[in-house]
Coordinates of C-alpha atoms and ligand atoms in Angstrom, one line a residue:
M20 CA 0.0 0.0 0.0
I21 CA 1.4 3.4 -1.0
K22 CA 1.3 5.9 1.8
K23 CA 3.2 9.0 0.8
I24 CA 5.0 9.5 -2.4
T25 CA 8.0 11.8 -2.5
F26 CA 10.1 12.8 -5.5
K27 CA 13.8 13.2 -5.8
K28 CA 15.4 14.5 -9.0
G29 CA 17.4 11.7 -10.6
R30 CA 18.9 10.8 -14.0
L31 CA 17.9 8.7 -17.0
S32 CA 19.4 5.4 -15.6
K33 CA 19.9 2.0 -17.2
I34 CA 17.3 0.4 -14.9
L35 CA 14.7 3.0 -16.1
L36 CA 15.6 2.2 -19.8
T37 CA 15.2 -1.5 -19.1
R38 CA 11.8 -0.9 -17.5
L39 CA 10.6 1.3 -20.3
N40 CA 11.7 -1.3 -22.9
N41 CA 9.8 -4.0 -21.1
Y42 CA 6.7 -1.8 -20.7
Y43 CA 6.5 -1.0 -24.4
K44 CA 7.4 -4.5 -25.4
D45 CA 4.4 -5.8 -23.3
A46 CA 2.2 -3.1 -24.9
G47 CA 3.2 -4.3 -28.4
I48 CA 4.7 -1.0 -29.3
D49 CA 7.7 -0.6 -31.6
P50 CA 10.9 -0.6 -29.5
E51 CA 12.2 2.3 -31.6
F52 CA 9.6 4.5 -29.8
V53 CA 11.6 4.2 -26.6
T54 CA 14.9 4.8 -28.5
M55 CA 13.4 8.0 -30.0
K56 CA 12.1 9.2 -26.7
W57 CA 15.3 8.4 -24.8
Q58 CA 17.5 10.3 -27.3
K59 CA 15.1 13.3 -27.1
W60 CA 15.1 13.4 -23.3
N61 CA 18.9 13.1 -23.1
K62 CA 19.2 16.1 -25.5
N63 CA 16.7 18.3 -23.6
P64 CA 18.4 20.2 -20.7
F65 CA 15.0 21.1 -19.1
M66 CA 13.7 17.5 -18.9
V67 CA 13.4 16.3 -15.3
T68 CA 13.5 12.6 -14.2
F69 CA 11.6 12.3 -10.9
I70 CA 12.4 9.2 -8.9
A71 CA 9.4 8.3 -6.9
R72 CA 9.7 6.8 -3.4
N73 CA 7.2 5.5 -0.9
E74 CA 9.1 6.0 2.3
D75 CA 12.4 4.2 1.6
N76 CA 11.2 2.2 -1.4
H77 CA 11.8 3.2 -4.9
V78 CA 8.4 2.7 -6.7
G79 CA 8.7 4.4 -10.1
W80 CA 9.7 7.3 -12.3
I81 CA 8.1 10.3 -14.0
I82 CA 9.9 11.9 -16.8
Y83 CA 8.5 15.5 -16.8
N84 CA 8.9 18.5 -19.0
P85 CA 8.4 21.6 -16.8
V86 CA 8.5 23.9 -19.8
N87 CA 5.1 22.7 -21.0
S88 CA 4.0 20.9 -17.8
T89 CA 3.9 17.6 -19.6
I90 CA 4.4 14.1 -18.4
E91 CA 6.6 12.5 -21.0
D92 CA 6.3 9.1 -19.4
I93 CA 5.3 7.5 -16.2
V94 CA 6.4 4.0 -15.3
V95 CA 6.4 2.0 -12.1
K96 CA 9.0 -0.4 -10.9
Y97 CA 6.6 -3.3 -10.1
P98 CA 3.6 -3.3 -12.5
S99 CA 0.2 -4.2 -11.1
K100 CA -3.2 -4.6 -12.7
D101 CA -5.1 -1.9 -10.7
K102 CA -2.7 0.9 -11.7
D103 CA -3.0 2.4 -8.2
V104 CA 0.7 3.2 -8.0
E105 CA 0.6 5.1 -11.3
K106 CA -2.3 7.1 -10.0
Q107 CA -0.6 7.8 -6.7
L108 CA 2.5 9.1 -8.6
T109 CA 0.3 11.3 -10.6
D110 CA -1.4 12.6 -7.4
A111 CA 2.0 13.5 -6.0
L112 CA 2.9 15.3 -9.2
V113 CA -0.4 17.2 -9.4
A114 CA 0.0 18.3 -5.7
A115 CA 3.3 19.9 -6.7
E116 CA 2.6 21.2 -10.2
T117 CA -1.2 21.6 -10.2
L118 CA -2.4 21.4 -13.8
V119 CA -0.4 18.9 -15.9
S120 CA -0.9 17.1 -19.2
A121 CA 0.7 14.0 -20.8
E122 CA 1.8 12.7 -24.2
I123 CA 1.2 9.1 -24.8
H124 CA 1.6 6.6 -27.7
K125 CA -1.7 6.2 -29.5
D126 CA -1.6 2.4 -29.1
D127 CA -0.7 2.5 -25.4
K128 CA -4.2 1.4 -24.4
T129 CA -3.3 0.6 -20.8
K130 CA -2.0 4.1 -20.1
Y131 CA -4.9 5.7 -22.0
Q132 CA -7.4 3.7 -19.8
W133 CA -5.9 4.5 -16.4
M134 CA -5.4 8.1 -17.4
L135 CA -9.0 8.4 -18.5
E136 CA -10.1 6.9 -15.1
Y137 CA -7.9 9.4 -13.3
G138 CA -9.4 12.4 -15.2
F139 CA -7.2 13.0 -18.2
R140 CA -8.9 13.6 -21.5
P141 CA -7.6 13.2 -25.1
T142 CA -7.5 16.6 -26.6
R143 CA -5.2 16.3 -29.7
S144 CA -3.6 13.6 -31.9
F145 CA -0.4 14.3 -33.6
I146 CA 2.7 12.6 -35.1
T147 CA 6.2 13.1 -33.7
D148 CA 9.2 11.5 -35.4
G149 CA 6.9 9.1 -37.2
F150 CA 5.1 7.9 -34.0
P151 CA 1.4 8.7 -33.4
L152 CA 0.8 10.5 -30.1
V153 CA -2.2 11.6 -28.1
K154 CA -2.2 14.7 -25.9
M155 CA -4.0 14.0 -22.6
D156 CA -5.1 17.1 -20.7
L157 CA -6.2 16.8 -17.0
S158 CA -9.7 18.0 -16.4
I159 CA -9.8 21.2 -14.4
S160 CA -12.8 19.9 -12.6
V161 CA -10.9 16.8 -11.4
L162 CA -7.9 19.0 -10.6
L163 CA -10.0 21.4 -8.5
K164 CA -11.4 18.5 -6.5
K165 CA -8.0 16.9 -6.0
I166 CA -6.4 20.2 -4.7
H167 CA -9.4 21.5 -2.8
G168 CA -8.4 22.3 0.8
T169 CA -4.7 22.0 0.1
T170 CA -2.0 24.7 0.1
P171 CA 0.7 25.4 -2.5
T172 CA 3.8 23.2 -2.1
K173 CA 5.9 26.4 -2.4
P174 CA 4.2 28.8 0.1
Y175 CA 3.9 32.4 -0.9
R176 CA 6.5 34.2 1.2
K177 CA 5.5 37.9 1.1
T178 CA 2.7 39.7 2.9
E179 CA 0.5 41.8 0.6
T180 CA -1.3 45.0 1.5
V181 CA -4.9 45.6 0.5
V182 CA -6.8 48.9 1.1
I183 CA -10.5 49.2 1.7
E184 CA -11.7 52.8 1.2
K185 CA -15.2 53.8 2.2
I186 CA -16.9 56.5 0.1
P187 CA -19.6 58.7 1.6
E188 CA -23.1 57.7 0.7
K189 CA -23.8 60.7 -1.5
R190 CA -20.8 59.6 -3.7
G191 CA -20.1 63.0 -5.4
Y192 CA -17.1 63.2 -7.7
V193 CA -15.1 65.0 -5.0
D194 CA -15.7 62.2 -2.6
I195 CA -14.7 59.6 -5.1
K196 CA -11.5 61.4 -6.2
A197 CA -10.5 61.9 -2.5
G198 CA -11.2 58.1 -1.9
V199 CA -8.9 57.1 -4.9
M200 CA -6.2 59.5 -3.6
R201 CA -6.4 58.0 -0.1
L202 CA -6.3 54.5 -1.5
I203 CA -3.1 55.2 -3.5
D204 CA -1.5 57.1 -0.6
A205 CA -2.1 54.1 1.7
L206 CA -0.3 51.9 -0.9
G207 CA 2.7 54.1 -0.9
G208 CA 1.7 57.2 -2.9
I209 CA 1.4 58.0 -6.6
N210 CA 5.2 58.6 -6.9
K211 CA 5.8 55.0 -5.8
F212 CA 3.9 53.8 -8.9
I213 CA 4.5 56.4 -11.5
K214 CA 8.0 57.7 -12.4
P215 CA 8.3 60.9 -14.4
D216 CA 8.0 60.2 -18.2
S217 CA 6.1 57.0 -17.6
T218 CA 3.4 55.7 -20.0
V219 CA 0.5 54.5 -17.9
L220 CA -2.2 52.3 -19.2
I221 CA -5.5 52.3 -17.3
K222 CA -7.7 49.2 -18.0
P223 CA -11.3 49.8 -17.0
N224 CA -14.1 47.3 -17.5
I225 CA -16.3 48.4 -20.4
V226 CA -17.6 44.9 -21.2
S227 CA -20.7 46.0 -23.2
D228 CA -23.4 48.6 -23.7
H229 CA -25.6 47.0 -21.0
G230 CA -24.5 49.6 -18.5
L231 CA -26.2 52.4 -20.4
K232 CA -29.4 51.6 -22.3
D233 CA -31.8 54.2 -23.6
G234 CA -30.1 56.8 -21.6
V235 CA -30.6 54.9 -18.3
Y236 CA -27.4 54.1 -16.4
K237 CA -27.2 50.8 -14.6
G238 CA -24.4 50.5 -12.0
G239 CA -22.2 47.5 -11.4
I240 CA -21.7 46.4 -15.1
I241 CA -18.9 48.6 -16.2
T242 CA -16.3 50.6 -14.2
D243 CA -17.8 53.9 -13.0
I244 CA -16.2 56.5 -15.3
R245 CA -15.7 58.8 -12.3
V246 CA -13.1 56.4 -10.9
I247 CA -11.3 56.5 -14.2
R248 CA -11.5 60.2 -14.3
A249 CA -10.1 60.5 -10.8
L250 CA -7.2 58.3 -11.6
T251 CA -6.6 60.2 -14.9
E252 CA -6.6 63.6 -13.1
L253 CA -4.2 62.2 -10.4
L254 CA -1.8 60.9 -13.1
L255 CA -1.8 63.9 -15.3
P256 CA 0.8 65.9 -13.3
V257 CA 3.2 62.9 -13.2
A258 CA 2.8 60.7 -16.2
K259 CA 4.1 61.5 -19.7
K260 CA 1.3 59.6 -21.4
I261 CA -2.0 58.1 -20.2
I262 CA -3.7 55.4 -22.3
I263 CA -7.1 54.2 -21.4
G264 CA -7.2 50.7 -23.0
E265 CA -10.0 48.1 -23.2
G266 CA -11.1 45.3 -25.4
S267 CA -14.9 44.9 -24.9
S268 CA -16.0 41.3 -24.8
I269 CA -19.7 41.1 -25.6
N270 CA -19.7 43.4 -28.6
R271 CA -16.2 42.4 -29.8
S272 CA -14.2 45.0 -31.8
E273 CA -16.8 47.6 -30.9
T274 CA -14.7 49.1 -28.1
T275 CA -14.4 52.4 -29.9
K276 CA -18.2 52.6 -29.9
M277 CA -18.3 51.7 -26.2
F278 CA -15.8 54.5 -25.4
K279 CA -18.1 57.0 -27.1
H280 CA -21.2 55.4 -25.6
Y281 CA -19.9 55.9 -22.1
G282 CA -18.3 59.3 -22.7
Y283 CA -14.7 58.3 -22.6
D284 CA -14.0 60.8 -25.4
R285 CA -14.7 63.6 -22.9
L286 CA -11.9 62.2 -20.7
V287 CA -9.4 62.8 -23.5
E288 CA -10.4 66.4 -23.6
L289 CA -8.8 66.8 -20.1
S290 CA -5.4 66.8 -22.0
P291 CA -5.7 65.7 -25.6
S292 CA -1.9 65.7 -26.1
K293 CA -1.4 63.3 -23.2
I294 CA -4.5 61.1 -23.0
S295 CA -5.6 58.6 -25.7
L296 CA -8.1 55.7 -26.0
V297 CA -6.9 52.4 -27.3
D298 CA -9.1 49.5 -28.5
L299 CA -7.1 46.5 -27.3
N300 CA -9.1 44.3 -29.6
T301 CA -7.6 45.9 -32.6
D302 CA -4.2 47.0 -31.3
K303 CA -1.0 45.6 -32.7
Q304 CA 0.0 42.4 -30.9
V305 CA 3.2 40.7 -29.7
D306 CA 3.6 37.0 -29.0
K307 CA 4.6 36.1 -25.5
H308 CA 5.8 32.8 -24.1
V309 CA 3.7 31.5 -21.2
P310 CA 6.0 30.2 -18.3
G311 CA 5.1 26.6 -17.5
G312 CA 3.1 26.3 -20.7
K313 CA -0.1 25.1 -19.0
R314 CA -2.8 24.6 -21.7
M315 CA -1.4 27.4 -23.9
H316 CA 2.3 27.9 -24.7
T317 CA 2.0 31.4 -26.1
R318 CA -0.4 34.3 -25.9
K319 CA -0.8 37.4 -28.0
I320 CA -0.7 40.6 -26.0
P321 CA -1.7 44.1 -27.3
L322 CA 1.4 46.2 -28.0
S323 CA 0.1 49.1 -25.9
I324 CA 0.0 46.9 -22.8
E325 CA 3.4 45.5 -23.6
K326 CA 5.0 48.9 -24.0
A327 CA 3.2 50.6 -21.0
D328 CA 5.5 51.3 -18.0
V329 CA 2.6 51.0 -15.6
I330 CA -0.7 49.2 -15.8
I331 CA -3.6 50.1 -13.6
S332 CA -6.4 47.5 -13.5
V333 CA -9.8 48.8 -12.6
P334 CA -12.4 46.0 -12.5
V335 CA -15.9 46.1 -10.9
L336 CA -16.9 44.2 -7.8
K337 CA -19.2 41.6 -9.3
I338 CA -20.4 38.1 -9.4
H339 CA -19.7 35.9 -12.4
F340 CA -22.1 33.1 -13.1
A341 CA -19.3 30.7 -14.0
A342 CA -16.1 32.1 -12.4
V343 CA -18.1 32.9 -9.1
A344 CA -16.5 36.4 -9.0
S345 CA -15.3 38.7 -11.7
L346 CA -12.6 40.8 -10.1
S347 CA -8.9 41.6 -11.0
I348 CA -8.0 38.1 -12.2
K349 CA -11.0 37.7 -14.5
H350 CA -10.6 41.3 -15.6
L351 CA -7.6 40.8 -17.8
Q352 CA -9.7 38.6 -20.2
G353 CA -10.7 42.1 -21.6
A354 CA -7.0 42.9 -22.1
V355 CA -6.4 40.3 -24.9
P356 CA -7.6 40.4 -28.5
P357 CA -10.8 38.7 -29.7
L358 CA -9.2 35.5 -30.9
E359 CA -7.3 35.1 -27.7
K360 CA -10.6 35.5 -25.8
Y361 CA -12.0 32.8 -27.9
M362 CA -9.0 30.5 -27.5
T363 CA -9.0 31.1 -23.8
H364 CA -12.3 29.3 -23.7
F365 CA -11.2 26.7 -26.1
F366 CA -8.1 25.6 -24.2
G367 CA -9.3 26.2 -20.7
L368 CA -10.6 29.5 -19.3
W369 CA -9.5 29.2 -15.7
Q370 CA -5.9 28.3 -16.4
N371 CA -5.6 30.8 -19.2
L372 CA -6.8 33.6 -17.0
V373 CA -3.9 32.7 -14.6
N374 CA -1.6 32.5 -17.6
I375 CA -2.4 36.1 -18.7
H376 CA -1.3 37.3 -15.2
H377 CA 2.2 35.9 -15.9
L378 CA 2.4 38.2 -19.0
I379 CA 0.4 41.2 -17.9
K380 CA 1.2 42.5 -14.4
P381 CA -0.8 45.5 -13.3
Q382 CA 1.2 47.4 -10.7
L383 CA -2.0 48.8 -9.2
I384 CA -5.5 47.4 -8.9
V385 CA -8.5 49.5 -7.9
I386 CA -11.7 47.5 -7.7
D387 CA -14.7 49.8 -8.2
G388 CA -17.1 48.8 -5.5
L389 CA -19.2 52.0 -5.6
T390 CA -22.0 49.8 -7.1
G391 CA -21.3 46.1 -7.4
Q392 CA -23.3 43.5 -9.2
E393 CA -24.9 40.4 -7.6
D394 CA -26.9 37.4 -8.9
F395 CA -26.5 36.6 -12.6
G396 CA -23.3 38.8 -13.2
P397 CA -21.2 39.9 -15.0
V398 CA -23.8 41.6 -17.2
S399 CA -27.3 40.5 -16.4
G400 CA -27.2 40.7 -12.6
T401 CA -28.6 43.2 -10.1
P402 CA -26.8 46.3 -9.0
K403 CA -25.7 46.4 -5.3
R404 CA -24.7 49.7 -3.8
M405 CA -21.5 49.2 -1.7
N406 CA -19.8 52.6 -1.6
I407 CA -16.3 51.2 -1.4
L408 CA -13.1 51.0 -3.4
I409 CA -10.6 48.1 -2.8
G410 CA -7.0 48.6 -3.9
G411 CA -3.9 46.5 -3.9
T412 CA -0.8 45.5 -5.9
N413 CA -1.3 41.7 -5.9
P414 CA -4.3 40.3 -7.8
V415 CA -4.8 37.2 -5.6
A416 CA -4.7 39.2 -2.3
T417 CA -6.9 42.0 -3.7
D418 CA -9.5 39.5 -5.1
T419 CA -9.4 37.6 -1.8
V420 CA -10.3 40.7 0.2
A421 CA -13.0 41.6 -2.3
M422 CA -14.5 38.1 -2.2
K423 CA -14.6 38.2 1.5
V424 CA -16.4 41.5 1.4
M425 CA -18.9 39.9 -1.0
G426 CA -19.4 37.0 1.5
L427 CA -17.6 34.5 -0.7
D428 CA -14.8 32.0 -0.1
P429 CA -11.9 33.0 -2.4
A430 CA -11.1 29.3 -2.9
S431 CA -14.5 28.9 -4.5
S432 CA -13.5 30.9 -7.6
P433 CA -11.6 28.5 -9.9
P434 CA -9.3 31.2 -11.4
V435 CA -8.6 32.8 -8.0
F436 CA -7.8 29.4 -6.4
L437 CA -5.7 28.3 -9.3
A438 CA -3.7 31.5 -9.2
Y439 CA -3.1 31.0 -5.5
M440 CA -2.1 27.4 -5.9
Q441 CA 0.3 28.4 -8.7
G442 CA 2.1 31.0 -6.5
L443 CA 0.7 34.3 -7.8
G444 CA -0.4 35.5 -4.4
P445 CA -1.8 34.7 -1.0
I446 CA -5.4 34.0 0.2
E447 CA -4.3 33.4 3.8
K448 CA -5.5 36.0 6.3
E449 CA -2.1 36.2 7.9
K450 CA -0.4 37.1 4.6
I451 CA -2.7 40.0 3.8
K452 CA -2.5 43.3 5.7
I453 CA -5.7 45.3 5.4
I454 CA -5.6 49.1 5.7
G455 CA -8.6 51.4 5.9
A456 CA -11.9 49.9 6.7
T457 CA -12.1 46.3 8.0
I458 CA -13.8 43.5 6.0
D459 CA -16.5 43.2 8.7
E460 CA -17.3 46.9 8.5
V461 CA -18.1 46.8 4.8
A462 CA -19.1 43.2 4.2
S463 CA -22.5 42.5 2.6
P464 CA -23.2 39.1 1.1
F465 CA -23.7 39.1 -2.7
K466 CA -26.5 36.9 -3.9
Q467 CA -25.1 34.1 -6.1
P468 CA -27.0 33.0 -9.2
D469 CA -29.3 29.9 -8.9
I470 CA -27.9 27.7 -11.7
N471 CA -30.9 25.9 -13.2
L472 CA -30.1 22.8 -15.2
D473 CA -33.6 21.4 -15.0
C474 CA -34.3 19.1 -17.9
G475 CA -37.0 19.5 -20.6
R476 CA -39.6 16.9 -21.6
D477 CA -37.1 15.0 -23.8
I478 CA -33.9 16.9 -23.1
R479 CA -32.0 15.4 -20.2
I480 CA -29.0 17.0 -18.5
H481 CA -26.3 14.8 -16.9
A482 CA -24.0 17.0 -14.9
D483 CA -22.8 14.8 -12.0
S484 CA -19.4 16.4 -11.6
A485 CA -19.2 19.5 -13.7
C486 CA -17.5 22.6 -12.4
S487 CA -19.1 26.0 -12.3
G488 CA -17.8 26.7 -15.9
C489 CA -19.9 24.3 -18.0
A490 CA -22.8 24.4 -15.5
G491 CA -23.0 28.2 -15.6
Y492 CA -22.7 28.5 -19.4
L493 CA -25.2 25.8 -20.0
H494 CA -27.7 27.5 -17.6
F495 CA -27.2 30.7 -19.6
V496 CA -28.1 28.9 -22.9
L497 CA -30.9 26.7 -21.4
N498 CA -32.6 29.9 -20.2
K499 CA -33.0 30.9 -23.8
L500 CA -35.1 27.7 -24.3
R501 CA -37.3 28.6 -21.3
R502 CA -39.8 30.6 -23.5
P503 CA -42.8 29.6 -25.5
D504 CA -42.2 27.3 -28.4
P505 CA -43.2 29.1 -31.7
K506 CA -44.5 25.7 -32.9
D507 CA -46.9 25.4 -30.0
E508 CA -47.0 28.3 -27.6
S509 CA -48.7 26.3 -24.9
R510 CA -45.3 24.7 -24.0
M511 CA -41.8 25.9 -23.5
L512 CA -39.2 25.4 -26.2
I513 CA -37.2 23.2 -23.8
D514 CA -40.2 20.9 -23.5
R515 CA -40.6 20.4 -27.3
P516 CA -41.0 16.6 -27.9
F517 CA -38.3 14.8 -29.9
D518 CA -38.4 11.4 -31.5
R519 CA -35.0 10.6 -30.1
K520 CA -34.4 11.6 -26.5
V521 CA -31.6 14.3 -26.2
N522 CA -28.8 13.9 -23.6
I523 CA -26.4 16.7 -22.7
Y524 CA -23.4 15.4 -20.8
L525 CA -21.0 17.7 -18.8
G526 CA -18.3 17.2 -16.2
P527 CA -15.6 14.5 -16.2
F528 CA -17.5 11.6 -14.7
V529 CA -21.1 11.0 -15.7
Q530 CA -22.9 7.9 -14.4
H531 CA -25.7 7.9 -17.0
P532 CA -24.8 5.4 -19.8
I533 CA -24.5 6.6 -23.4
N534 CA -27.3 5.3 -25.7
P535 CA -26.1 5.6 -29.3
D536 CA -29.7 5.5 -30.5
E537 CA -30.4 8.8 -28.7
T538 CA -29.1 12.3 -29.6
N539 CA -26.1 12.9 -27.4
I540 CA -24.3 16.2 -26.9
F541 CA -21.0 16.2 -25.0
M542 CA -19.7 19.4 -23.4
G543 CA -16.1 20.5 -23.0
I544 CA -12.7 18.9 -22.5
C545 CA -14.2 16.8 -19.7
Q546 CA -16.4 15.0 -22.2
Q547 CA -13.9 15.0 -25.1
H548 CA -13.3 11.3 -24.9
N549 CA -16.9 10.7 -26.0
A550 CA -16.6 13.2 -28.9
E551 CA -17.0 10.5 -31.6
T552 CA -20.2 9.2 -30.2
G553 CA -22.3 12.4 -30.6
T554 CA -21.9 16.1 -31.0
H555 CA -19.0 17.6 -29.1
L556 CA -18.9 21.2 -28.0
P557 CA -15.2 22.0 -27.6
G558 CA -13.8 24.2 -24.9
C559 CA -13.4 24.5 -21.1
P560 CA -16.0 25.8 -20.7
P561 CA -17.2 25.9 -24.3
H562 CA -17.8 29.5 -25.4
A563 CA -21.4 30.6 -25.0
E564 CA -21.6 30.9 -28.8
V565 CA -20.5 27.2 -29.2
I566 CA -23.1 26.0 -26.8
V567 CA -25.8 28.2 -28.4
N568 CA -24.9 26.7 -31.8
G569 CA -24.9 23.1 -30.4
V570 CA -28.1 23.3 -28.5
F571 CA -30.0 25.4 -31.1
S572 CA -29.1 22.8 -33.8
L573 CA -31.9 20.8 -32.2
F574 CA -34.3 23.5 -33.2
P575 CA -33.5 24.3 -36.9
D576 CA -36.8 26.3 -37.3
V577 CA -35.9 28.6 -34.4
E578 CA -33.6 31.6 -35.0
R579 CA -30.7 31.2 -32.7
P580 CA -29.7 34.0 -30.4
Q581 CA -27.0 36.2 -31.9
Y582 CA -23.8 36.5 -29.8
A583 CA -21.8 38.7 -32.2
D584 CA -21.8 40.1 -35.6
K585 CA -22.0 37.3 -38.2
S586 CA -18.9 38.3 -40.2
E587 CA -17.0 38.7 -37.0
E588 CA -18.0 35.2 -35.9
A589 CA -17.0 33.7 -39.2
R590 CA -13.6 35.4 -39.1
L591 CA -13.0 34.1 -35.5
G592 CA -14.0 30.6 -36.6
E593 CA -11.6 30.7 -39.5
M594 CA -8.7 32.0 -37.3
L595 CA -9.3 29.3 -34.7
E596 CA -9.2 26.6 -37.4
E597 CA -6.0 28.0 -38.6
I598 CA -4.4 27.9 -35.2
L599 CA -5.6 24.3 -34.6
R600 CA -4.0 23.3 -37.8
T601 CA -0.6 24.6 -36.7
L602 CA -0.6 23.1 -33.2
Ligands
SF4_702 S1 -14.9 21.1 -19.4 FE1 -16.5 22.1 -18.3 S2 -16.8 20.9 -16.5 FE2 -14.9 20.3 -17.4 S3 -13.4 21.6 -16.2 FE3 -13.9 22.6 -18.2 S4 -15.5 24.0 -17.6 FE4 -15.4 22.5 -15.9

């Protein structure tokens, strides 16, 4: 019985080579495969050979590539049928590295099977040096359950400061500006952040036009422009150049219209030679390598962000129906171009939000909590008046304090928890120094959305172990079916009868058996292993548009809800295909 696996870095030894040769011989795989791998590993200076021990006994090896977080091979000293030792070795690696993937030979059925049972899913097939390989990605839902309640193996050493600033109830501009000033002073003063001749990029949240419809302003959807104005006025005497940059999500590429819609052009008038507005969706881009290469190895970053000396991130205090909270970590999804937003979903939203923070590092975060948003945020929720600003320099610590103010556990938000586990900042109380108001003074629980995955007459949902990602996005799409059926208005569209029952599967492990005589829809990376037995909706979670297309394909007579401009959708689809071909 394996009790506690520990790893020691070792070398590619003769005994390991013998064990690998025996393993692949038993699997009926060409011995040249081992020769090819062995040579590659020997030539790669980054490759790590972990020798796994159970107390004093050597039990196996993992050959691991930390550059792309990939298990190159995993082999045990004494093979057994149940594959428990392999799974224990993987548990120990996951505890240290969090999200990992693996590359296995296509004909290595034994490894494929136990990896599937563990929670890995086949996401890509490819050929390397003439050998067919399969990329196995670990389900984030499985990962989150495995690391729930644990702490990072390398503890975060620093203590971070977060400021909670109360704004008087009447919330005049003078009050807000004074609050922003006090917040920055508490964090060390404007001159700590801005050196003379600096270019500063302020990133507000201007997600869509939902914050101002028919002349009626609804708080909690976009950053209150008065906070951005206050920051701009404080920066003007110090900074050389101020860029206000955003890449709106819902209306893609329409950021310039959003700037106008919300009056940002009037901010430029404060000093037209110094202040400019930049649409990050259409800005020039630079390729950046992602350290650790988890899920994506490179990301495209807008040039204006790359060249800015200082980035100030100004999200809104709000609930997100899938990410639990949309704060500073989620906020940077709006800082990447449209295809990157799309690919973030395709390859894994939670991890890729963490990845962005390796490449874009705001020096200052000011969470606009004048009016937050509860219930079905980030766009369709309910405004919640809070009269606070929360500021910090570390995204994990700042989001942790914000979530506690909202009455939420920071570990419940997948991107916040992953960022913590991967060393981006602390969630522990003793590592966060709070200045200004206390959490208790300002805390007010935010209502979380009721996720409704109730089935229709012939549409059944199987979501045994799905994370909030697929569950939240499916709820969003199913809601569009909870309206009268144009064919028969006495029933809901979701209750339309079908000749063949419809099953929608989400989450890594679903008990309900697959019946090939029924219509089956499989959601996300967690269900990718079943892709060939029905319709697969790719992504993690699949993009809302992908789910809309998949679910509405059941109703060919019903116009599907439009997510974006048609030509824009087609262009994004083509670009994604192009990228997948080159992977
Ligand atoms: S595929 Fe869906 S259920 Fe699985 S981890 Fe991704 S978002 Fe969660």
